[in-house]
mmCIF file of C-alpha atoms in Angstrom:
data_model
loop_
_atom_site.group_PDB
_atom_site.id
_atom_site.type_symbol
_atom_site.label_atom_id
_atom_site.label_comp_id
_atom_site.label_asym_id
_atom_site.label_seq_id
_atom_site.Cartn_x
_atom_site.Cartn_y
_atom_site.Cartn_z
ATOM 1 C CA MET A 1 -17.518 -11.174 11.414
ATOM 2 C CA ASP A 2 -14.116 -12.020 12.409
ATOM 3 C CA THR A 3 -11.112 -9.610 11.038
ATOM 4 C CA ARG A 4 -7.270 -10.607 10.798
ATOM 5 C CA ILE A 5 -4.386 -8.926 9.709
ATOM 6 C CA ARG A 6 -2.371 -10.722 6.959
ATOM 7 C CA LYS A 7 1.285 -10.468 6.069
ATOM 8 C CA PRO A 8 2.828 -10.830 2.868
ATOM 9 C CA ARG A 9 4.298 -14.652 2.717
ATOM 10 C CA SER A 10 6.592 -14.035 -0.450
ATOM 11 C CA ARG A 11 8.063 -11.211 -2.255
ATOM 12 C CA THR A 12 9.829 -10.647 -5.539
ATOM 13 C CA CYS A 13 12.092 -7.392 -6.232
ATOM 14 C CA GLU A 14 10.857 -5.536 -9.459
ATOM 15 C CA LEU A 15 14.221 -4.691 -10.276
ATOM 16 C CA CYS A 16 16.645 -7.343 -9.970
ATOM 17 C CA GLY A 17 14.259 -10.366 -9.681
ATOM 18 C CA ARG A 18 15.554 -11.398 -5.876
ATOM 19 C CA GLN A 19 12.792 -13.801 -4.481
ATOM 20 C CA GLU A 20 12.154 -14.112 -0.740
ATOM 21 C CA VAL A 21 9.741 -15.992 1.609
ATOM 22 C CA TRP A 22 8.972 -15.529 5.096
ATOM 23 C CA SER A 23 10.304 -17.950 7.701
ATOM 24 C CA ASP A 24 8.051 -18.445 10.774
ATOM 25 C CA GLU A 25 10.639 -20.502 12.163
ATOM 26 C CA LYS A 26 13.405 -17.861 11.825
ATOM 27 C CA GLY A 27 11.162 -14.716 12.128
ATOM 28 C CA THR A 28 12.874 -13.154 9.079
ATOM 29 C CA TRP A 29 12.790 -13.224 5.120
ATOM 30 C CA LYS A 30 14.813 -16.166 3.498
ATOM 31 C CA ILE A 31 16.198 -16.260 0.042
ATOM 32 C CA VAL A 32 14.133 -18.793 -2.171
ATOM 33 C CA THR A 33 16.173 -21.604 -3.822
ATOM 34 C CA GLU A 34 15.233 -22.842 -7.168
ATOM 35 C CA ASP A 35 16.898 -25.964 -8.912
ATOM 36 C CA GLY A 36 19.794 -25.458 -6.339
ATOM 37 C CA GLU A 37 20.297 -21.982 -7.247
ATOM 38 C CA ARG A 38 19.573 -18.952 -4.507
ATOM 39 C CA GLN A 39 17.557 -16.251 -6.444
ATOM 40 C CA VAL A 40 19.742 -13.566 -4.801
ATOM 41 C CA GLY A 41 19.255 -10.720 -7.617
ATOM 42 C CA ASP A 42 21.646 -8.008 -7.649
ATOM 43 C CA PRO A 43 23.405 -7.638 -4.125
ATOM 44 C CA HIS A 44 23.766 -4.014 -4.634
ATOM 45 C CA CYS A 45 20.051 -3.336 -5.565
ATOM 46 C CA LEU A 46 17.803 -1.022 -3.496
ATOM 47 C CA HIS A 47 15.115 -3.466 -3.826
ATOM 48 C CA GLU A 48 11.611 -2.584 -4.954
ATOM 49 C CA TRP A 49 9.341 -5.162 -3.583
ATOM 50 C CA ASP A 50 6.141 -6.262 -5.397
ATOM 51 C CA ILE A 51 3.981 -5.717 -2.215
ATOM 52 C CA THR A 52 1.651 -2.792 -3.566
ATOM 53 C CA GLY A 53 -1.460 -1.076 -2.933
ATOM 54 C CA ALA A 54 -3.078 -4.218 -4.421
ATOM 55 C CA PHE A 55 -2.152 -6.194 -1.144
ATOM 56 C CA THR A 56 -5.030 -6.076 1.197
ATOM 57 C CA PRO A 57 -3.668 -6.776 4.840
ATOM 58 C CA ILE A 58 -7.109 -6.745 6.368
ATOM 59 C CA GLU A 59 -9.172 -10.015 5.868
ATOM 60 C CA THR A 60 -12.752 -10.138 7.058
ATOM 61 C CA THR A 61 -14.853 -13.573 7.255
ATOM 62 C CA ASP A 62 -18.134 -14.270 8.404
ATOM 63 C CA ALA A 63 -17.693 -16.488 11.400
#
């Protein structure tokens, strides 16, 4: 049995709609661009990300 820790790859603010994806290249979150428009949401929002208890960071597989 093989176990690995997963990280979220994308997130959306539940309050203002800001969308971000993880950039392995930069090692940080990057704002999503859709149809040429950055999905920044409200810059003054205290973001509440959609990463909840439903996200399971521990993944096991049969090796």
